[in-house]
Short mmCIF file of C-alpha atoms in Angstrom, two decimals:
data_model
loop_
_atom_site.label_atom_id
_atom_site.label_comp_id
_atom_site.label_asym_id
_atom_site.label_seq_id
_atom_site.Cartn_x
_atom_site.Cartn_y
_atom_site.Cartn_z
CA UNK G 1134 103.14 71.31 115.28
CA UNK G 1135 106.72 72.34 115.07
CA UNK G 1136 108.73 72.73 118.38
CA UNK G 1137 109.69 76.41 119.59
CA UNK G 1138 113.23 75.34 119.00
CA UNK G 1139 112.62 73.78 115.87
CA UNK G 1140 110.31 77.04 114.91
CA UNK G 1141 113.75 79.26 115.57
CA UNK G 1142 115.95 77.45 113.51
CA UNK G 1143 113.97 77.14 110.66
CA UNK G 1144 112.95 81.42 110.84
CA UNK G 1145 116.85 81.87 111.38
CA UNK G 1146 117.89 79.69 108.57
CA UNK G 1147 115.30 81.34 106.15
CA UNK G 1148 116.78 84.71 106.71
CA UNK G 1149 119.81 83.84 106.35
CA UNK G 1150 119.04 81.99 103.13
CA UNK G 1151 117.66 85.54 101.94
CA UNK G 1152 120.90 87.14 102.79
CA UNK G 1153 123.00 84.96 101.24
CA UNK G 1154 120.95 85.64 98.03
CA UNK G 1155 121.18 89.33 98.73
CA UNK G 1156 124.99 88.96 98.85
CA UNK G 1157 125.09 87.29 95.57
CA UNK G 1158 122.58 89.68 94.10
CA UNK G 1159 124.79 92.60 94.90
CA UNK G 1160 128.02 90.93 93.43
CA UNK G 1161 126.23 90.14 90.49
CA UNK G 1162 125.29 93.60 90.13
CA UNK G 1163 128.38 95.02 90.96
CA UNK G 1164 129.74 92.93 88.12
CA UNK G 1165 127.26 94.27 85.88
CA UNK G 1166 128.20 97.68 86.43
CA UNK G 1167 131.93 97.24 86.08
CA UNK G 1168 132.27 94.61 83.38
CA UNK G 1169 129.23 94.54 81.20
CA UNK G 1170 129.69 96.72 77.77
CA UNK G 1171 126.18 98.08 78.06
CA UNK G 1172 125.91 98.36 81.85
CA UNK G 1173 123.75 101.86 81.83
CA UNK G 1174 121.07 99.86 79.78
CA UNK G 1175 120.85 96.43 81.80
CA UNK G 1176 121.15 98.26 85.20
CA UNK G 1177 120.34 102.10 85.14
CA UNK G 1178 121.84 104.28 88.05
CA UNK G 1179 117.77 104.19 89.26
CA UNK G 1180 117.11 100.80 89.48
CA UNK G 1181 120.71 100.15 91.28
CA UNK G 1182 119.92 102.86 94.12
CA UNK G 1183 116.59 101.10 94.64
CA UNK G 1184 117.91 97.81 94.82
CA UNK G 1185 120.59 98.92 97.36
CA UNK G 1186 118.19 100.28 99.40
CA UNK G 1187 116.12 96.93 99.39
CA UNK G 1188 119.17 94.90 100.02
CA UNK G 1189 119.91 97.11 103.41
CA UNK G 1190 117.37 95.32 105.89
CA UNK G 1191 118.71 92.15 105.07
CA UNK G 1192 122.63 92.87 105.03
CA UNK G 1193 122.23 95.26 108.38
CA UNK G 1194 119.77 93.54 110.18
CA UNK G 1195 119.66 89.78 109.88
CA UNK G 1196 122.98 88.52 111.56
CA UNK G 1197 122.84 90.86 114.40
CA UNK G 1198 118.83 89.50 115.20
CA UNK G 1199 119.92 86.12 114.97
CA UNK G 1200 122.45 86.60 117.41
CA UNK G 1201 120.58 88.84 119.59
CA UNK G 1202 116.76 88.37 119.01
CA UNK G 1203 116.86 84.76 117.92
CA UNK G 1204 113.36 83.98 119.85
CA UNK G 1205 111.70 87.00 119.14
CA UNK G 1206 108.04 86.11 117.55
CA UNK G 1207 108.02 89.62 115.67
CA UNK G 1208 111.19 88.85 113.83
CA UNK G 1209 109.98 85.42 112.80
CA UNK G 1210 106.75 86.90 111.57
CA UNK G 1211 108.37 89.63 109.34
CA UNK G 1212 110.78 86.91 107.87
CA UNK G 1213 107.88 84.64 107.24
CA UNK G 1214 105.81 87.93 105.96
CA UNK G 1215 108.51 89.34 103.60
CA UNK G 1216 109.42 85.63 102.08
CA UNK G 1217 105.89 84.64 101.55
CA UNK G 1218 105.05 87.32 99.57
CA UNK G 1219 107.94 87.33 97.54
CA UNK G 1220 107.41 83.48 96.78
CA UNK G 1221 103.35 83.79 96.46
CA UNK G 1222 103.93 86.65 94.18
CA UNK G 1223 106.78 85.01 92.29
CA UNK G 1224 104.85 81.92 91.71
CA UNK G 1225 101.32 83.28 90.81
CA UNK G 1226 103.59 85.51 87.95
CA UNK G 1227 105.17 82.64 86.52
CA UNK G 1228 101.85 80.82 86.20
CA UNK G 1229 100.44 83.86 84.41
CA UNK G 1230 103.37 84.50 82.01
CA UNK G 1231 102.40 80.74 80.50
CA UNK G 1232 98.61 82.32 79.84
CA UNK G 1233 97.52 83.70 76.67
CA UNK G 1234 95.31 87.18 77.83
CA UNK G 1235 93.87 87.33 74.34
CA UNK G 1236 91.83 84.08 75.55
CA UNK G 1237 88.62 85.23 77.95
CA UNK G 1238 89.54 82.43 80.21
CA UNK G 1239 93.44 82.94 80.81
CA UNK G 1240 92.37 86.87 80.94
CA UNK G 1241 89.96 86.02 83.83
CA UNK G 1242 92.72 84.14 85.71
CA UNK G 1243 95.49 86.71 84.80
CA UNK G 1244 92.69 89.65 86.51
CA UNK G 1245 92.26 87.50 89.35
CA UNK G 1246 95.60 86.51 90.16
CA UNK G 1247 96.50 90.47 89.89
CA UNK G 1248 94.06 91.10 92.38
CA UNK G 1249 95.68 88.26 95.02
CA UNK G 1250 99.28 89.56 94.33
CA UNK G 1251 98.01 93.09 94.92
CA UNK G 1252 96.24 91.77 98.43
CA UNK G 1253 98.95 89.50 99.11
CA UNK G 1254 101.88 92.76 98.64
CA UNK G 1255 99.48 95.24 100.62
CA UNK G 1256 99.16 93.31 103.88
CA UNK G 1257 102.51 91.88 104.06
CA UNK G 1258 104.65 94.82 102.57
CA UNK G 1259 102.45 97.55 104.08
CA UNK G 1260 100.31 96.51 107.08
CA UNK G 1261 102.14 93.84 108.55
CA UNK G 1262 105.83 95.09 107.72
CA UNK G 1263 104.64 98.79 109.26
CA UNK G 1264 103.07 97.21 112.28
CA UNK G 1265 105.94 94.46 112.95
CA UNK G 1266 108.80 96.90 112.37
CA UNK G 1267 107.15 99.54 114.80
CA UNK G 1268 106.91 96.95 117.73
CA UNK G 1269 110.28 96.06 116.84
CA UNK G 1270 111.69 99.42 117.27
CA UNK G 1271 109.87 100.19 120.34
CA UNK G 1272 111.47 96.82 122.02
CA UNK G 1273 114.75 97.88 120.80
CA UNK G 1274 114.41 101.20 122.40
CA UNK G 1275 112.80 100.11 125.65
CA UNK G 1276 115.94 97.57 125.93
CA UNK G 1277 118.07 100.70 125.30
CA UNK G 1278 119.54 98.72 122.21
CA UNK G 1279 120.05 102.09 120.72
CA UNK G 1280 122.18 100.86 117.65
CA UNK G 1281 119.65 98.01 116.75
CA UNK G 1282 117.08 101.19 116.75
CA UNK G 1283 118.54 103.44 114.48
CA UNK G 1284 119.88 100.74 112.35
CA UNK G 1285 116.60 99.03 112.24
CA UNK G 1286 115.24 102.39 111.37
CA UNK G 1287 117.41 102.96 108.45
CA UNK G 1288 116.18 99.69 107.45
CA UNK G 1289 112.66 99.82 107.62
CA UNK G 1290 112.62 103.26 105.82
CA UNK G 1291 114.84 102.21 103.04
CA UNK G 1292 112.74 98.45 102.74
CA UNK G 1293 109.34 100.71 102.48
CA UNK G 1294 110.73 102.48 99.27
CA UNK G 1295 110.62 98.93 97.59
CA UNK G 1296 107.53 98.32 99.15
CA UNK G 1297 105.78 101.40 98.11
CA UNK G 1298 107.00 100.76 94.58
CA UNK G 1299 105.82 97.25 94.80
CA UNK G 1300 102.55 98.07 96.02
CA UNK G 1301 101.97 100.68 92.98
CA UNK G 1302 103.40 97.80 90.40
CA UNK G 1303 100.61 95.48 91.41
CA UNK G 1304 97.92 97.96 91.66
CA UNK G 1305 98.51 99.18 88.26
CA UNK G 1306 98.88 95.54 87.02
CA UNK G 1307 95.32 94.78 88.99
CA UNK G 1308 93.69 97.81 87.25
CA UNK G 1309 95.03 96.89 83.84
CA UNK G 1310 93.98 93.12 83.42
CA UNK G 1311 90.42 94.14 85.42
CA UNK G 1312 89.88 96.71 83.24
CA UNK G 1313 90.73 94.47 80.02
CA UNK G 1314 88.61 91.67 81.32
CA UNK G 1315 85.30 93.75 81.89
CA UNK G 1316 86.20 94.88 78.46
CA UNK G 1317 86.05 91.80 77.18
CA UNK G 1318 82.34 91.30 78.91
CA UNK G 1319 81.35 94.11 77.23
CA UNK G 1320 81.06 95.86 80.57
CA UNK G 1321 83.66 98.79 80.19
CA UNK G 1322 84.57 100.78 76.82
CA UNK G 1323 88.26 100.84 76.50
CA UNK G 1324 89.89 102.39 73.32
CA UNK G 1325 93.16 100.68 73.97
CA UNK G 1326 92.11 96.99 74.45
CA UNK G 1327 93.56 95.67 71.64
CA UNK G 1328 96.87 96.81 72.36
CA UNK G 1329 96.79 95.92 75.74
CA UNK G 1330 95.51 92.74 75.14
CA UNK G 1331 98.93 91.91 73.11
CA UNK G 1332 100.71 92.45 76.20
CA UNK G 1333 101.93 89.95 78.37
CA UNK G 1334 101.89 90.08 82.23
CA UNK G 1335 104.87 91.05 84.07
CA UNK G 1336 106.40 90.97 87.49
CA UNK G 1337 108.30 93.78 89.80
CA UNK G 1338 111.31 92.26 90.97
CA UNK G 1339 111.53 89.93 93.93
CA UNK G 1340 111.93 90.50 97.51
#
């Protein structure tokens, strides 16, 4: 396996890559709001507010954590968990977009992947995120790093807004395509199946 030093380096660089993307995303969205002719339609205020809350975690916590808690396993686990959820769900959704849900075999795959995405997001974004965040906040408080504690609490609460929306989105998707698949097997009656069958899979925004 990897040495402890190598693991620390990879965790820190992984977190920095996410922060770099968030800085770029903030710049891009700021440009849209200021210079795009249809900015209210392209980027509604509600979407902008959610994305700002989401970006707070990386922008506020990554560099301080890399400087003061780079060797902390809880930090490494949280970075991996968040990145794994974003990467795996993005990959599964990209594959789902290539399928035709009017075909039973493809519909079965989309329904199955929707359930997998819901389970991944539920575990990483709710159970593991809350557990690791609580332990890290407790660590900050015990070590009297009160600035880390309060900023970390703000970042965690902000991230939970997006996490909750993502879990709801993947749950709704699972129910939708699961019901469609059961309807195609004749196990469930659904008057709107023909309308839903024409829709293509979609994905929530990445982490």
